[in-house]
């Protein structure tokens, strides 16, 4: 009797568990949003990678490099051509053999501080003699670390050296270089990653909070029974969370400037750009809140947006898609304003894009919220 009771209890427990599993799977299958988040993101990314849409060149484009040849020999010219004519990588190389007026020491040191040059190389006068006498030949390589394309230059130079040494059989001689970075700039890890960390971190924090603003607001259902209109609700939610996001942006810049001693060309201009990051996050958070039917679903969308931006910003830079991602828009503008000192008068296109992007997202939020059924 006791054994039969235990067996029946186990069977009932198994039946209840099976029913619960079936219910959860059935709910998930019919929840198109959760289904697309789980399968859509990894399959799209794997499809892009496997289909060849992503290559090393897609990471950042073609580096722009000046090579100033002080040696002026057949060997130094061949060294330059090993980079210009390579089939393994692509660099936009200009040298003083072909363009002596453009490629000068003065232009190299001044243009590296702008966004028109990613790196420059100086080949010393003893380059050929050292190679032919089985001695190490030193070259000077300077890279703009604010440039995403500049990050590719050291890798390209290593490959170019192998090609050059194979062609001229100078394996007993070593071409030595130690990359230096923008002159008169303090090289710190946080300064390098800042243009990427700021957009992602502030976006996801503001986005996650704002994504709960409508779907998680129970008193809002009673407010909607009054004459209050849904467009007023969306605008008030956006304004409130945007104000808090701007305060977050200001506090973050104060921390970076005072504690970590990160210098900006203009604190005020940099603040305007950084403040756009949480505003982006709030806009998309409200959109996710209007789109979702539960707090969990809104949080899933926030996580999805973070992973999507992180992967496309760091690993899969496919044009023109990457140019539409909020984190990329801010990263590019932040670098120009904070570290290059480009004034807003030259950034009207980027500023217009930020304004238009947020306006479209808010308009879409209003339209979705108006179509959303009121549940009491």
CSV table of C-alpha atoms in Angstrom, one decimal:
chain,number,residue,atom,x,y,z
A,1,UNK,CA,0.0,0.0,0.0
A,2,UNK,CA,2.8,2.4,0.9
A,3,UNK,CA,4.8,1.5,-2.2
A,4,UNK,CA,1.8,2.0,-4.4
A,5,UNK,CA,1.1,5.4,-2.8
A,6,UNK,CA,4.7,6.5,-3.3
A,7,UNK,CA,4.6,5.3,-6.9
A,8,UNK,CA,1.4,7.2,-7.6
A,9,UNK,CA,2.9,10.3,-5.9
A,10,UNK,CA,6.0,10.0,-8.2
A,11,UNK,CA,3.8,9.6,-11.3
A,12,UNK,CA,1.7,12.6,-10.3
A,13,UNK,CA,4.8,14.7,-9.7
A,14,UNK,CA,6.2,13.6,-13.1
A,15,UNK,CA,2.9,14.5,-14.7
A,16,UNK,CA,2.8,17.9,-13.1
A,17,UNK,CA,6.4,18.6,-14.1
A,18,UNK,CA,5.8,17.4,-17.7
A,19,UNK,CA,2.7,19.7,-17.9
A,20,UNK,CA,4.7,22.6,-16.6
A,21,UNK,CA,7.5,22.0,-19.1
A,22,UNK,CA,4.9,21.7,-21.9
A,23,UNK,CA,3.3,25.0,-20.7
A,24,UNK,CA,6.7,26.8,-20.7
A,25,UNK,CA,7.7,25.5,-24.1
A,26,UNK,CA,4.3,26.3,-25.5
A,27,UNK,CA,4.5,29.9,-24.1
A,28,UNK,CA,8.0,30.4,-25.5
A,29,UNK,CA,7.0,29.1,-28.9
A,30,UNK,CA,4.1,31.5,-29.1
A,31,UNK,CA,6.1,34.4,-27.7
A,32,UNK,CA,7.7,35.6,-31.0
A,33,UNK,CA,9.8,38.2,-29.3
A,34,UNK,CA,11.5,35.8,-27.0
A,35,UNK,CA,11.9,33.3,-29.8
A,36,UNK,CA,13.6,35.9,-32.0
A,37,UNK,CA,15.9,37.0,-29.2
A,38,UNK,CA,17.0,33.5,-28.5
A,39,UNK,CA,17.6,32.3,-32.0
A,40,UNK,CA,17.7,35.5,-34.1
A,41,UNK,CA,20.9,37.2,-32.7
A,42,UNK,CA,23.3,34.2,-32.7
A,43,UNK,CA,22.0,32.9,-36.1
A,44,UNK,CA,22.4,36.3,-37.7
A,45,UNK,CA,25.9,36.8,-36.4
A,46,UNK,CA,27.0,33.3,-37.3
A,47,UNK,CA,25.5,33.8,-40.7
A,48,UNK,CA,27.4,37.0,-41.3
A,49,UNK,CA,30.7,35.5,-40.1
A,50,UNK,CA,30.3,32.2,-42.0
A,51,UNK,CA,29.0,33.9,-45.1
A,52,UNK,CA,32.1,36.0,-45.4
A,53,UNK,CA,30.6,39.4,-44.6
A,54,UNK,CA,33.2,39.8,-41.9
A,55,UNK,CA,36.9,40.0,-42.6
A,56,UNK,CA,39.9,41.6,-41.0
A,57,UNK,CA,39.5,44.5,-43.3
A,58,UNK,CA,35.9,45.0,-42.1
A,59,UNK,CA,37.1,45.6,-38.6
A,60,UNK,CA,38.2,49.1,-39.3
A,61,UNK,CA,38.8,49.8,-43.0
A,62,UNK,CA,42.0,50.8,-44.7
A,63,UNK,CA,44.7,52.5,-42.5
A,64,UNK,CA,46.2,55.7,-44.0
A,65,UNK,CA,50.0,55.6,-43.6
A,66,UNK,CA,52.8,58.0,-44.5
A,67,UNK,CA,56.3,56.5,-45.0
A,68,UNK,CA,59.1,59.0,-44.9
A,69,UNK,CA,62.2,57.3,-46.5
A,70,UNK,CA,65.4,59.0,-45.5
A,71,UNK,CA,67.5,56.2,-46.9
A,72,UNK,CA,66.4,56.6,-50.5
A,73,UNK,CA,67.8,53.3,-51.8
A,74,UNK,CA,66.5,50.4,-53.8
A,75,UNK,CA,66.1,48.3,-50.6
A,76,UNK,CA,64.1,51.0,-48.8
A,77,UNK,CA,61.9,51.5,-51.8
A,78,UNK,CA,61.2,47.8,-52.0
A,79,UNK,CA,60.4,47.9,-48.3
A,80,UNK,CA,57.7,50.5,-49.0
A,81,UNK,CA,56.3,48.5,-51.9
A,82,UNK,CA,56.0,45.4,-49.8
A,83,UNK,CA,53.2,47.3,-47.9
A,84,UNK,CA,51.8,49.1,-50.9
A,85,UNK,CA,51.5,46.0,-53.1
A,86,UNK,CA,50.6,43.4,-50.5
A,87,UNK,CA,47.9,40.9,-51.3
A,88,UNK,CA,47.5,39.9,-47.6
A,89,UNK,CA,46.3,43.3,-46.3
A,90,UNK,CA,45.3,46.7,-47.6
A,91,UNK,CA,47.0,50.0,-46.5
A,92,UNK,CA,46.6,53.4,-48.1
A,93,UNK,CA,50.4,54.2,-48.3
A,94,UNK,CA,51.9,57.5,-49.4
A,95,UNK,CA,55.7,58.1,-49.4
A,96,UNK,CA,58.2,60.8,-50.2
A,97,UNK,CA,59.4,59.0,-53.3
A,98,UNK,CA,56.1,59.7,-55.1
A,99,UNK,CA,54.7,62.7,-53.1
A,100,UNK,CA,57.6,64.5,-51.5
A,101,UNK,CA,55.6,67.7,-50.8
A,102,UNK,CA,52.9,65.8,-49.0
A,103,UNK,CA,55.0,63.3,-47.1
A,104,UNK,CA,57.3,65.4,-45.0
A,105,UNK,CA,58.3,65.3,-41.3
A,106,UNK,CA,56.2,68.4,-40.5
A,107,UNK,CA,53.1,66.9,-42.2
A,108,UNK,CA,53.6,63.6,-40.4
A,109,UNK,CA,53.8,65.1,-36.9
A,110,UNK,CA,50.9,67.5,-37.5
A,111,UNK,CA,48.5,65.2,-39.4
A,112,UNK,CA,48.8,62.4,-36.9
A,113,UNK,CA,47.0,64.6,-34.4
A,114,UNK,CA,44.0,64.8,-36.8
A,115,UNK,CA,41.7,62.1,-38.3
A,116,UNK,CA,43.4,62.3,-41.7
A,117,UNK,CA,46.4,60.1,-40.8
A,118,UNK,CA,46.5,56.8,-38.9
A,119,UNK,CA,50.2,56.2,-38.7
A,120,UNK,CA,53.5,57.3,-40.1
A,121,UNK,CA,56.9,55.5,-40.5
A,122,UNK,CA,60.3,57.0,-40.7
A,123,UNK,CA,63.0,54.8,-42.5
A,124,UNK,CA,66.4,56.0,-41.2
A,125,UNK,CA,69.4,56.7,-43.5
A,126,UNK,CA,71.3,53.6,-42.3
A,127,UNK,CA,68.5,51.2,-43.1
A,128,UNK,CA,70.1,49.5,-46.1
A,129,UNK,CA,73.6,49.4,-44.8
A,130,UNK,CA,72.5,47.7,-41.6
A,131,UNK,CA,70.5,45.1,-43.5
A,132,UNK,CA,73.4,44.2,-45.8
A,133,UNK,CA,75.8,44.0,-42.9
A,134,UNK,CA,73.6,41.6,-41.0
A,135,UNK,CA,72.7,44.2,-38.4
A,136,UNK,CA,69.4,45.2,-37.0
A,137,UNK,CA,67.6,48.0,-38.9
A,138,UNK,CA,65.5,50.2,-36.7
A,139,UNK,CA,62.4,52.1,-38.1
A,140,UNK,CA,60.2,54.6,-36.3
A,141,UNK,CA,56.5,53.7,-36.3
A,142,UNK,CA,54.1,56.2,-34.8
A,143,UNK,CA,50.4,55.4,-34.5
A,144,UNK,CA,47.3,57.4,-33.7
A,145,UNK,CA,45.7,55.4,-30.9
A,146,UNK,CA,42.4,57.3,-31.2
A,147,UNK,CA,42.0,55.7,-34.6
A,148,UNK,CA,40.3,52.4,-35.0
A,149,UNK,CA,42.2,51.8,-38.3
A,150,UNK,CA,45.5,52.5,-36.6
A,151,UNK,CA,45.0,49.4,-34.5
A,152,UNK,CA,45.6,47.3,-37.6
A,153,UNK,CA,49.0,48.9,-38.5
A,154,UNK,CA,51.3,46.8,-36.2
A,155,UNK,CA,49.8,43.6,-37.5
A,156,UNK,CA,50.2,44.7,-41.1
A,157,UNK,CA,53.8,45.7,-40.5
A,158,UNK,CA,54.6,42.3,-39.0
A,159,UNK,CA,53.2,40.6,-42.1
A,160,UNK,CA,55.0,43.1,-44.4
A,161,UNK,CA,58.3,42.4,-42.8
A,162,UNK,CA,58.0,38.6,-43.5
A,163,UNK,CA,57.2,39.3,-47.1
A,164,UNK,CA,60.1,41.7,-47.5
A,165,UNK,CA,62.7,39.4,-45.8
A,166,UNK,CA,61.5,36.5,-47.9
A,167,UNK,CA,62.0,38.4,-51.1
A,168,UNK,CA,65.4,39.8,-50.4
A,169,UNK,CA,66.7,36.9,-48.3
A,170,UNK,CA,67.7,39.1,-45.4
A,171,UNK,CA,66.8,36.6,-42.6
A,172,UNK,CA,70.1,37.3,-40.8
A,173,UNK,CA,69.1,40.9,-40.4
A,174,UNK,CA,66.2,42.0,-38.2
A,175,UNK,CA,63.9,45.0,-38.9
A,176,UNK,CA,63.1,46.3,-35.4
A,177,UNK,CA,60.3,48.7,-34.5
A,178,UNK,CA,58.5,49.6,-31.3
A,179,UNK,CA,55.3,51.4,-32.0
A,180,UNK,CA,54.9,54.8,-30.3
A,181,UNK,CA,51.7,56.6,-30.0
A,182,UNK,CA,50.5,60.2,-30.7
A,183,UNK,CA,53.2,62.6,-29.7
A,184,UNK,CA,52.7,64.6,-26.4
A,185,UNK,CA,49.9,62.2,-25.4
A,186,UNK,CA,49.9,60.1,-22.2
A,187,UNK,CA,49.3,56.5,-23.2
A,188,UNK,CA,46.8,54.9,-20.8
A,189,UNK,CA,44.6,51.9,-21.2
A,190,UNK,CA,41.5,53.6,-20.0
A,191,UNK,CA,42.0,56.4,-22.6
A,192,UNK,CA,42.2,53.8,-25.4
A,193,UNK,CA,39.0,52.0,-24.5
A,194,UNK,CA,37.0,55.1,-23.4
A,195,UNK,CA,35.4,55.7,-26.8
A,196,UNK,CA,33.9,52.2,-26.6
A,197,UNK,CA,33.2,51.9,-22.9
A,198,UNK,CA,31.3,55.2,-22.6
A,199,UNK,CA,28.7,54.4,-25.3
A,200,UNK,CA,28.1,50.8,-24.2
A,201,UNK,CA,28.1,51.3,-20.4
A,202,UNK,CA,25.9,54.4,-20.2
A,203,UNK,CA,23.6,53.2,-22.9
A,204,UNK,CA,22.8,49.8,-21.2
A,205,UNK,CA,22.4,51.4,-17.8
A,206,UNK,CA,19.9,54.0,-19.0
A,207,UNK,CA,18.2,51.5,-21.3
A,208,UNK,CA,17.7,48.8,-18.7
A,209,UNK,CA,16.1,51.3,-16.2
A,210,UNK,CA,13.9,53.0,-18.9
A,211,UNK,CA,12.7,49.6,-20.3
A,212,UNK,CA,10.7,49.1,-17.1
A,213,UNK,CA,9.2,52.6,-17.1
A,214,UNK,CA,5.9,51.8,-18.8
A,215,UNK,CA,5.4,48.0,-18.7
A,216,UNK,CA,6.3,47.9,-15.0
A,217,UNK,CA,4.3,50.9,-13.9
A,218,UNK,CA,1.1,49.6,-12.3
A,219,UNK,CA,-0.3,53.0,-11.2
A,220,UNK,CA,0.0,54.1,-14.8
A,221,UNK,CA,-3.0,51.9,-15.8
A,222,UNK,CA,-5.2,54.0,-13.5
A,223,UNK,CA,-3.8,57.2,-14.8
A,224,UNK,CA,-4.8,56.2,-18.3
A,225,UNK,CA,-8.4,56.1,-17.1
A,226,UNK,CA,-8.1,59.9,-16.7
A,227,UNK,CA,-8.0,62.4,-19.6
A,228,UNK,CA,-4.2,61.9,-19.7
A,229,UNK,CA,-3.1,60.9,-23.2
A,230,UNK,CA,-0.6,58.2,-24.1
A,231,UNK,CA,1.7,60.7,-25.9
A,232,UNK,CA,1.9,62.7,-22.7
A,233,UNK,CA,2.9,59.6,-20.8
A,234,UNK,CA,5.7,58.7,-23.3
A,235,UNK,CA,7.0,62.3,-23.3
A,236,UNK,CA,7.0,62.6,-19.5
A,237,UNK,CA,8.7,59.3,-19.1
A,238,UNK,CA,11.4,60.2,-21.6
A,239,UNK,CA,12.0,63.6,-20.0
A,240,UNK,CA,12.3,62.3,-16.5
A,241,UNK,CA,14.6,59.5,-17.3
A,242,UNK,CA,16.6,61.6,-19.8
A,243,UNK,CA,17.3,64.2,-17.0
A,244,UNK,CA,18.6,61.4,-14.7
A,245,UNK,CA,20.7,60.1,-17.6
A,246,UNK,CA,22.3,63.6,-18.2
A,247,UNK,CA,23.2,63.7,-14.5
A,248,UNK,CA,24.8,60.3,-14.9
A,249,UNK,CA,26.8,61.5,-17.9
A,250,UNK,CA,28.0,64.6,-16.0
A,251,UNK,CA,29.1,62.4,-13.0
A,252,UNK,CA,30.9,60.0,-15.2
A,253,UNK,CA,32.9,62.8,-16.9
A,254,UNK,CA,33.8,64.3,-13.5
A,255,UNK,CA,35.0,60.9,-12.4
A,256,UNK,CA,37.2,60.5,-15.5
A,257,UNK,CA,38.5,64.1,-15.4
A,258,UNK,CA,39.2,64.5,-11.7
A,259,UNK,CA,40.0,61.0,-10.5
A,260,UNK,CA,41.6,59.4,-13.6
A,261,UNK,CA,43.0,62.7,-15.0
A,262,UNK,CA,41.6,62.1,-18.5
A,263,UNK,CA,41.9,65.4,-20.3
A,264,UNK,CA,39.4,66.5,-23.0
A,265,UNK,CA,39.8,69.3,-25.5
A,266,UNK,CA,36.6,70.8,-24.3
A,267,UNK,CA,34.8,69.5,-21.2
A,268,UNK,CA,31.5,71.2,-22.2
A,269,UNK,CA,31.5,69.9,-25.7
A,270,UNK,CA,32.4,66.4,-24.5
A,271,UNK,CA,29.6,66.6,-21.9
A,272,UNK,CA,27.1,67.3,-24.7
A,273,UNK,CA,28.2,64.3,-26.6
A,274,UNK,CA,28.3,62.0,-23.6
A,275,UNK,CA,24.9,63.2,-22.4
A,276,UNK,CA,23.5,61.9,-25.7
A,277,UNK,CA,24.4,58.3,-24.7
A,278,UNK,CA,21.9,57.8,-21.9
A,279,UNK,CA,19.3,59.8,-23.9
A,280,UNK,CA,19.8,57.1,-26.6
A,281,UNK,CA,19.4,54.5,-23.9
A,282,UNK,CA,16.2,56.0,-22.6
A,283,UNK,CA,14.7,56.4,-26.0
A,284,UNK,CA,15.3,52.7,-26.8
A,285,UNK,CA,14.3,51.7,-23.3
A,286,UNK,CA,10.9,53.4,-23.6
A,287,UNK,CA,10.5,51.7,-27.1
A,288,UNK,CA,11.2,48.3,-25.5
A,289,UNK,CA,8.8,49.1,-22.7
A,290,UNK,CA,6.0,50.0,-25.2
A,291,UNK,CA,6.8,46.9,-27.2
A,292,UNK,CA,6.8,44.4,-24.3
A,293,UNK,CA,4.0,42.8,-22.4
A,294,UNK,CA,6.1,42.0,-19.2
A,295,UNK,CA,9.1,43.3,-17.3
A,296,UNK,CA,11.0,40.2,-18.2
A,297,UNK,CA,10.4,40.7,-21.9
A,298,UNK,CA,11.6,44.3,-21.7
A,299,UNK,CA,14.7,43.2,-19.9
A,300,UNK,CA,15.3,40.6,-22.6
A,301,UNK,CA,15.1,43.3,-25.2
A,302,UNK,CA,17.6,45.5,-23.3
A,303,UNK,CA,20.0,42.6,-23.1
A,304,UNK,CA,19.5,41.9,-26.8
A,305,UNK,CA,20.3,45.5,-27.7
A,306,UNK,CA,23.5,45.4,-25.6
A,307,UNK,CA,24.8,42.2,-27.1
A,308,UNK,CA,23.9,43.3,-30.6
A,309,UNK,CA,25.7,46.6,-30.3
A,310,UNK,CA,28.7,45.0,-28.6
A,311,UNK,CA,29.2,42.4,-31.3
A,312,UNK,CA,28.7,44.7,-34.2
A,313,UNK,CA,30.8,47.5,-32.6
A,314,UNK,CA,33.8,45.3,-31.7
A,315,UNK,CA,33.8,42.2,-34.0
A,316,UNK,CA,31.5,42.6,-37.0
A,317,UNK,CA,31.8,46.1,-38.4
A,318,UNK,CA,29.5,45.7,-41.5
A,319,UNK,CA,28.8,48.9,-43.4
A,320,UNK,CA,26.3,50.6,-43.5
A,321,UNK,CA,24.7,48.7,-40.5
A,322,UNK,CA,27.4,49.7,-38.0
A,323,UNK,CA,26.9,53.4,-38.8
A,324,UNK,CA,23.3,53.2,-37.6
A,325,UNK,CA,24.1,51.7,-34.2
A,326,UNK,CA,23.8,54.3,-31.4
A,327,UNK,CA,27.1,53.2,-29.7
A,328,UNK,CA,29.0,53.7,-33.0
A,329,UNK,CA,27.5,57.1,-33.6
A,330,UNK,CA,28.6,58.2,-30.2
A,331,UNK,CA,32.0,56.5,-30.4
A,332,UNK,CA,32.9,58.3,-33.6
A,333,UNK,CA,31.6,61.7,-32.4
A,334,UNK,CA,33.1,61.3,-28.9
A,335,UNK,CA,36.6,60.7,-30.4
A,336,UNK,CA,36.4,63.7,-32.7
A,337,UNK,CA,35.2,66.1,-29.9
A,338,UNK,CA,37.0,64.8,-26.8
A,339,UNK,CA,40.4,63.8,-28.2
A,340,UNK,CA,40.7,65.7,-31.5
A,341,UNK,CA,39.0,69.0,-30.6
A,342,UNK,CA,36.7,69.1,-33.6
A,343,UNK,CA,34.1,71.9,-33.1
A,344,UNK,CA,30.4,71.3,-33.3
A,345,UNK,CA,30.2,73.5,-36.4
A,346,UNK,CA,32.0,70.6,-38.3
A,347,UNK,CA,29.8,67.9,-36.8
A,348,UNK,CA,26.4,69.1,-37.9
A,349,UNK,CA,25.8,65.8,-39.8
A,350,UNK,CA,26.5,63.7,-36.7
A,351,UNK,CA,24.5,65.9,-34.4
A,352,UNK,CA,21.6,65.9,-36.8
A,353,UNK,CA,21.8,62.1,-37.0
A,354,UNK,CA,21.6,61.9,-33.2
A,355,UNK,CA,18.6,64.1,-33.0
A,356,UNK,CA,16.8,62.4,-35.9
A,357,UNK,CA,17.6,58.9,-34.6
A,358,UNK,CA,16.1,59.7,-31.1
A,359,UNK,CA,13.1,61.5,-32.7
A,360,UNK,CA,12.2,58.5,-34.8
A,361,UNK,CA,12.5,56.1,-31.9
A,362,UNK,CA,10.3,58.2,-29.7
A,363,UNK,CA,7.7,58.6,-32.5
A,364,UNK,CA,7.7,54.8,-32.9
A,365,UNK,CA,7.2,54.4,-29.2
A,366,UNK,CA,4.2,56.7,-29.2
A,367,UNK,CA,2.6,54.8,-32.1
A,368,UNK,CA,3.2,51.4,-30.5
A,369,UNK,CA,1.9,52.6,-27.1
A,370,UNK,CA,-1.3,54.0,-28.7
A,371,UNK,CA,-2.0,50.6,-30.3
A,372,UNK,CA,-1.3,48.8,-27.0
A,373,UNK,CA,-4.4,47.6,-25.2
A,374,UNK,CA,-5.1,48.9,-21.7
A,375,UNK,CA,-5.3,46.1,-19.2
A,376,UNK,CA,-6.7,46.8,-15.7
